[in-house]
Coordinates of C-alpha atoms (C1' of nucleotides) and ligand atoms in Angstrom, one line a residue:
Chain A
M1 CA -29.2 -1.9 -7.6
L2 CA -29.9 -2.4 -3.9
S3 CA -33.4 -3.4 -4.7
V4 CA -32.1 -6.0 -7.2
L5 CA -29.8 -7.4 -4.5
S6 CA -32.6 -7.3 -2.0
E7 CA -35.0 -9.2 -4.3
A8 CA -32.5 -11.8 -5.2
G9 CA -31.7 -12.4 -1.5
K10 CA -28.3 -13.6 -2.6
A11 CA -24.8 -12.3 -3.5
M12 CA -24.5 -11.2 -7.1
S13 CA -21.7 -10.4 -9.3
Q14 CA -21.4 -7.2 -11.4
G15 CA -22.5 -9.1 -14.5
A16 CA -25.5 -10.7 -12.8
I17 CA -26.5 -7.3 -11.4
Q18 CA -26.2 -5.7 -14.8
K19 CA -28.5 -8.3 -16.4
K20 CA -31.1 -7.7 -13.8
V21 CA -30.9 -4.0 -13.9
G22 CA -31.2 -4.0 -17.6
I23 CA -29.4 -2.0 -20.2
G24 CA -28.3 1.5 -20.1
I25 CA -25.9 1.4 -17.2
N26 CA -22.2 1.2 -17.5
R27 CA -19.9 -1.5 -16.1
A28 CA -17.6 1.0 -14.5
T29 CA -20.4 2.9 -12.8
I30 CA -21.8 -0.3 -11.3
Y31 CA -18.4 -1.1 -10.0
R32 CA -18.0 2.4 -8.6
V33 CA -21.4 2.3 -6.9
L34 CA -20.8 -1.2 -5.5
N35 CA -17.3 -0.3 -4.1
S36 CA -18.8 2.8 -2.6
Y37 CA -21.6 0.8 -0.9
C38 CA -19.0 -1.6 0.4
E39 CA -17.0 1.3 2.0
D40 CA -20.2 2.6 3.6
G41 CA -21.0 -0.9 5.1
I42 CA -24.2 -1.3 3.1
L43 CA -22.8 -4.1 1.1
H44 CA -20.2 -6.7 1.7
R45 CA -17.9 -8.2 -0.8
I46 CA -17.3 -11.9 -1.2
V47 CA -14.4 -13.2 -3.4
A48 CA -15.4 -16.7 -4.5
D49 CA -13.1 -19.4 -5.6
D50 CA -13.8 -18.5 -9.2
G51 CA -11.8 -15.4 -8.5
K52 CA -14.8 -13.1 -9.0
Q53 CA -16.3 -10.6 -6.6
Y54 CA -19.9 -10.9 -5.4
F55 CA -21.8 -8.4 -3.5
A56 CA -24.5 -8.9 -0.9
L57 CA -26.6 -6.8 1.4
C58 CA -25.4 -6.5 4.9
M59 CA -28.3 -7.8 7.0
K60 CA -28.8 -5.8 10.1
C61 CA -32.4 -6.4 11.0
E62 CA -32.3 -7.9 14.4
K63 CA -34.4 -11.0 13.5
E64 CA -32.1 -12.7 11.1
E65 CA -28.9 -10.8 11.7
Q66 CA -25.9 -12.3 10.0
P67 CA -22.9 -12.8 12.1
K68 CA -20.1 -10.4 11.2
H69 CA -18.1 -13.2 9.7
H70 CA -20.2 -15.8 8.1
F71 CA -19.8 -18.6 5.6
H72 CA -20.9 -18.3 2.1
F73 CA -22.1 -21.1 -0.2
R74 CA -21.4 -20.9 -3.9
C75 CA -23.4 -23.2 -6.1
T76 CA -21.5 -24.1 -9.2
S77 CA -24.6 -25.3 -10.9
C78 CA -26.8 -22.2 -10.6
D79 CA -23.9 -19.9 -10.1
T80 CA -25.2 -18.1 -7.1
I81 CA -23.8 -17.3 -3.7
E82 CA -25.8 -17.2 -0.6
C83 CA -24.9 -16.0 2.8
L84 CA -25.2 -18.8 5.3
P85 CA -26.2 -17.9 8.9
I86 CA -23.2 -19.8 10.0
P87 CA -20.5 -17.9 12.0
V88 CA -16.9 -18.3 11.2
N89 CA -15.0 -19.2 14.4
F90 CA -11.3 -19.3 14.8
S91 CA -8.7 -18.1 17.3
L92 CA -5.4 -16.6 16.4
S93 CA -2.5 -15.4 18.4
D94 CA -2.6 -11.7 19.3
H95 CA 0.2 -11.0 17.0
Y96 CA -2.0 -11.4 14.0
K97 CA -4.1 -8.5 13.1
V98 CA -7.4 -9.6 11.4
E99 CA -8.9 -7.3 8.8
T100 CA -11.2 -9.4 6.7
V101 CA -12.5 -12.9 6.6
N102 CA -13.6 -14.6 3.4
C103 CA -15.0 -18.0 3.6
V104 CA -16.7 -19.7 0.7
I105 CA -17.9 -23.3 0.5
S106 CA -18.6 -24.4 -3.1
G107 CA -20.6 -27.2 -4.4
T108 CA -24.3 -27.9 -5.3
C109 CA -26.9 -26.0 -3.4
K110 CA -30.1 -27.4 -1.9
D111 CA -32.1 -26.3 -4.8
C112 CA -29.9 -27.9 -7.5
S113 CA -29.1 -31.2 -5.9
Chain B
M1 CA 9.0 -25.8 -8.3
L2 CA 7.9 -28.1 -5.5
S3 CA 11.2 -27.4 -3.7
V4 CA 10.6 -23.7 -4.0
L5 CA 7.2 -24.2 -2.4
S6 CA 8.8 -26.5 0.2
E7 CA 11.4 -24.1 1.1
A8 CA 9.0 -21.1 1.3
G9 CA 6.7 -23.1 3.6
K10 CA 4.0 -20.9 2.4
A11 CA 1.5 -20.6 -0.4
M12 CA 2.8 -18.8 -3.4
S13 CA 1.3 -17.3 -6.5
Q14 CA 2.5 -18.0 -10.0
G15 CA 4.4 -14.8 -10.1
A16 CA 6.2 -15.4 -6.8
I17 CA 7.1 -18.9 -7.9
Q18 CA 8.5 -17.6 -11.1
K19 CA 10.6 -15.0 -9.3
K20 CA 12.1 -17.7 -7.1
V21 CA 12.6 -20.2 -9.8
G22 CA 14.3 -17.6 -11.9
I23 CA 14.2 -16.8 -15.6
G24 CA 13.8 -19.3 -18.4
I25 CA 10.4 -20.8 -17.6
N26 CA 7.2 -19.8 -19.2
R27 CA 4.1 -18.5 -17.4
A28 CA 1.9 -21.0 -19.2
T29 CA 4.1 -23.9 -18.3
I30 CA 4.0 -22.9 -14.6
Y31 CA 0.3 -22.8 -14.6
R32 CA 0.0 -26.1 -16.4
V33 CA 2.3 -27.7 -13.9
L34 CA 0.6 -26.2 -11.0
N35 CA -2.8 -27.2 -12.2
S36 CA -1.6 -30.7 -12.8
Y37 CA -0.1 -31.0 -9.3
C38 CA -3.4 -29.8 -7.9
E39 CA -5.3 -32.5 -9.8
D40 CA -2.9 -35.1 -8.4
G41 CA -3.4 -33.8 -4.9
I42 CA 0.2 -32.7 -4.4
L43 CA -0.7 -29.1 -4.1
H44 CA -3.9 -27.3 -3.1
R45 CA -5.1 -24.1 -4.5
I46 CA -6.2 -21.1 -2.4
V47 CA -8.1 -18.2 -3.9
A48 CA -7.4 -15.2 -1.8
D49 CA -9.6 -12.1 -1.5
D50 CA -7.2 -10.4 -4.0
G51 CA -8.7 -12.7 -6.6
K52 CA -5.4 -14.4 -7.2
Q53 CA -4.6 -18.1 -6.9
Y54 CA -2.0 -19.4 -4.5
F55 CA -0.6 -22.8 -4.4
A56 CA 0.7 -24.7 -1.3
L57 CA 2.0 -28.2 -0.6
C58 CA -0.4 -30.6 0.8
M59 CA 1.1 -31.6 4.1
K60 CA 0.6 -35.3 4.7
C61 CA 3.4 -36.1 7.1
E62 CA 1.8 -37.5 10.2
K63 CA 3.3 -35.1 12.6
E64 CA 1.9 -31.8 11.4
E65 CA -0.8 -33.0 9.2
Q66 CA -3.0 -30.2 8.0
P67 CA -6.7 -30.8 8.4
K68 CA -8.5 -31.3 5.1
H69 CA -10.1 -27.9 5.2
H70 CA -8.0 -25.4 7.1
F71 CA -7.9 -21.7 7.3
H72 CA -5.4 -19.6 5.5
F73 CA -3.9 -16.2 6.5
R74 CA -3.0 -13.7 3.9
C75 CA -0.7 -11.0 5.1
T76 CA -1.4 -7.8 3.1
S77 CA 1.9 -6.4 4.2
C78 CA 4.3 -9.1 3.1
D79 CA 1.9 -10.5 0.6
T80 CA 2.3 -14.1 1.7
I81 CA -0.3 -16.8 2.5
E82 CA 0.2 -19.4 5.2
C83 CA -1.7 -22.5 5.9
L84 CA -3.0 -22.3 9.4
P85 CA -3.3 -25.5 11.4
I86 CA -7.0 -24.5 12.2
P87 CA -9.7 -26.7 10.9
V88 CA -12.8 -25.3 9.2
N89 CA -15.8 -26.5 11.0
F90 CA -19.4 -26.1 9.7
S91 CA -22.5 -28.2 9.4
L92 CA -24.8 -28.0 6.4
S93 CA -28.1 -29.6 5.5
D94 CA -27.6 -32.9 3.7
H95 CA -29.1 -31.2 0.6
Y96 CA -26.0 -29.3 0.0
K97 CA -23.1 -31.1 -1.7
V98 CA -19.9 -29.7 -0.6
E99 CA -17.0 -29.9 -3.1
T100 CA -14.4 -27.3 -2.0
V101 CA -13.8 -25.0 0.9
N102 CA -11.9 -21.8 0.6
C103 CA -11.3 -19.8 3.8
V104 CA -8.9 -16.9 3.9
I105 CA -8.3 -14.5 6.8
S106 CA -6.6 -11.4 5.8
G107 CA -4.6 -8.9 7.8
T108 CA -1.1 -8.4 9.2
C109 CA 0.7 -11.5 10.0
K110 CA 2.8 -12.1 13.2
D111 CA 6.0 -11.2 11.6
C112 CA 4.7 -7.9 10.2
S113 CA 2.9 -6.5 13.1
Chain C
dA1 C1' 21.1 -45.8 -34.9
dA2 C1' 17.1 -44.2 -37.3
dT3 C1' 12.3 -43.6 -37.1
dT4 C1' 8.1 -43.0 -34.9
dA5 C1' 5.1 -41.7 -31.3
dT6 C1' 4.2 -39.1 -27.1
dA7 C1' 4.8 -35.7 -23.8
dA8 C1' 6.5 -31.2 -22.4
dC9 C1' 7.3 -26.5 -23.4
dG10 C1' 7.5 -21.7 -25.5
dC11 C1' 5.2 -18.2 -27.7
dA12 C1' 1.5 -15.5 -28.8
dA13 C1' -3.1 -14.6 -28.8
dC14 C1' -7.1 -14.5 -26.3
dT15 C1' -10.7 -14.0 -22.4
dA16 C1' -12.5 -12.0 -18.4
dA17 C1' -12.6 -9.1 -14.4
dG18 C1' -11.7 -5.0 -12.6
dT19 C1' -9.8 -0.2 -12.5
dT20 C1' -8.7 4.4 -14.1
dG21 C1' -8.2 8.9 -16.8
dC22 C1' -10.9 12.1 -19.0
dA23 C1' -14.6 14.3 -21.1
dA24 C1' -19.5 15.0 -21.0
dT25 C1' -23.6 15.3 -18.4
dA26 C1' -26.4 16.1 -14.4
dA27 C1' -27.2 18.0 -10.0
dT28 C1' -26.4 21.4 -6.5
dA29 C1' -25.1 25.9 -4.7
dC30 C1' -24.6 30.7 -5.0
Chain D
dG1 C1' -28.1 32.3 -14.9
dT2 C1' -23.6 31.0 -13.6
dA3 C1' -20.2 28.6 -11.0
dT4 C1' -19.0 24.4 -8.4
dT5 C1' -19.3 19.7 -7.5
dA6 C1' -20.6 15.1 -8.1
dT7 C1' -22.1 11.2 -11.6
dT8 C1' -21.8 8.9 -15.5
dG9 C1' -20.2 6.9 -20.0
dC10 C1' -16.6 5.6 -22.7
dA11 C1' -12.4 3.8 -23.9
dA12 C1' -8.1 2.4 -22.7
dC13 C1' -5.4 -0.1 -19.6
dT14 C1' -3.8 -3.8 -16.2
dT15 C1' -3.5 -8.2 -14.5
dA16 C1' -4.5 -13.1 -14.1
dG17 C1' -5.3 -17.1 -16.1
dT18 C1' -6.1 -20.1 -20.3
dT19 C1' -5.7 -22.1 -25.0
dG20 C1' -4.2 -23.3 -29.7
dC21 C1' -0.3 -24.5 -32.2
dG22 C1' 4.1 -25.3 -33.7
dT23 C1' 8.5 -26.8 -31.8
dT24 C1' 11.5 -29.2 -29.0
dA25 C1' 12.6 -32.9 -26.0
dT26 C1' 11.8 -37.5 -24.2
dA27 C1' 10.6 -42.3 -24.7
dA28 C1' 9.4 -46.3 -27.4
dT29 C1' 9.9 -49.5 -31.6
dT30 C1' 11.9 -51.3 -35.1
Ligands
ZN1 ZN1 -27.8 -24.1 -7.1
ZN2 ZN1 -22.5 -12.7 3.4
ZN3 ZN1 3.4 -10.3 6.9
ZN4 ZN1 -3.5 -24.7 3.0

DNA sequence: AATTATAACGCAACTAAGTTGCAATAATAC
DNA sequence: GTATTATTGCAACTTAGTTGCGTTATAATT
């Protein structure tokens, strides 16, 4: 599963992962594994504006490290989500406690337009 | 429904709206009206990282105009979403066609922490 | 006013994503 | 080999949102 995500180089939904992995693996199992990887910090979860969850590898190699919080681009044409190397910047009053950041730009990606 | 959203001053889900409006109005009707208002630019839709849709009034009064694309804060404690007056800034290659922007910061809001 | 057309609504059924309980299987430890 | 523990598959369930269709309400015409 991780190799599938690595090859794709993009964020994938459970359904897309299952298609790539092939038959013989259960939906529930995939979700359990994905959730487990997210807890362990191996994957991160993006909730797109289609309401679905997408999963992507957390890049940690020094060269192309993704900023902690980065934008994502969802192409409504080819139905993929890519992690953009664009950091999300904002400042909030100290009275807010930030836990997660989920930023998705949707439209048509560079390959599809 | 608009007055409910106006009073709340926050983004609300279909469920929350229905509770406030009270009984005697159908789920499907609420969704139809909300979707219609979104098409007309009266409301905007936020998809939070809980996968649910929230609806908020589009502020157009000159004083406290919301930037077109602004951040949202979802408090996981009081389960509300507020429009933050913080613009979302990013720059993308011209080959991308941006259609929608959906940015949600989650955590504990100023009232709950 | 009666009739017709049009729009809004309620209801139920449906879809899709994600989760959970439980039994069966596989892996690990003793 | 046997006991313990972790993974998996299956089915059922939950929740959000949509859709088809018949019914009611509203508006327009005669
Ligand atoms: Zn594309
Ligand atoms: Zn990412
Ligand atoms: Zn709060
Ligand atoms: Zn907003």
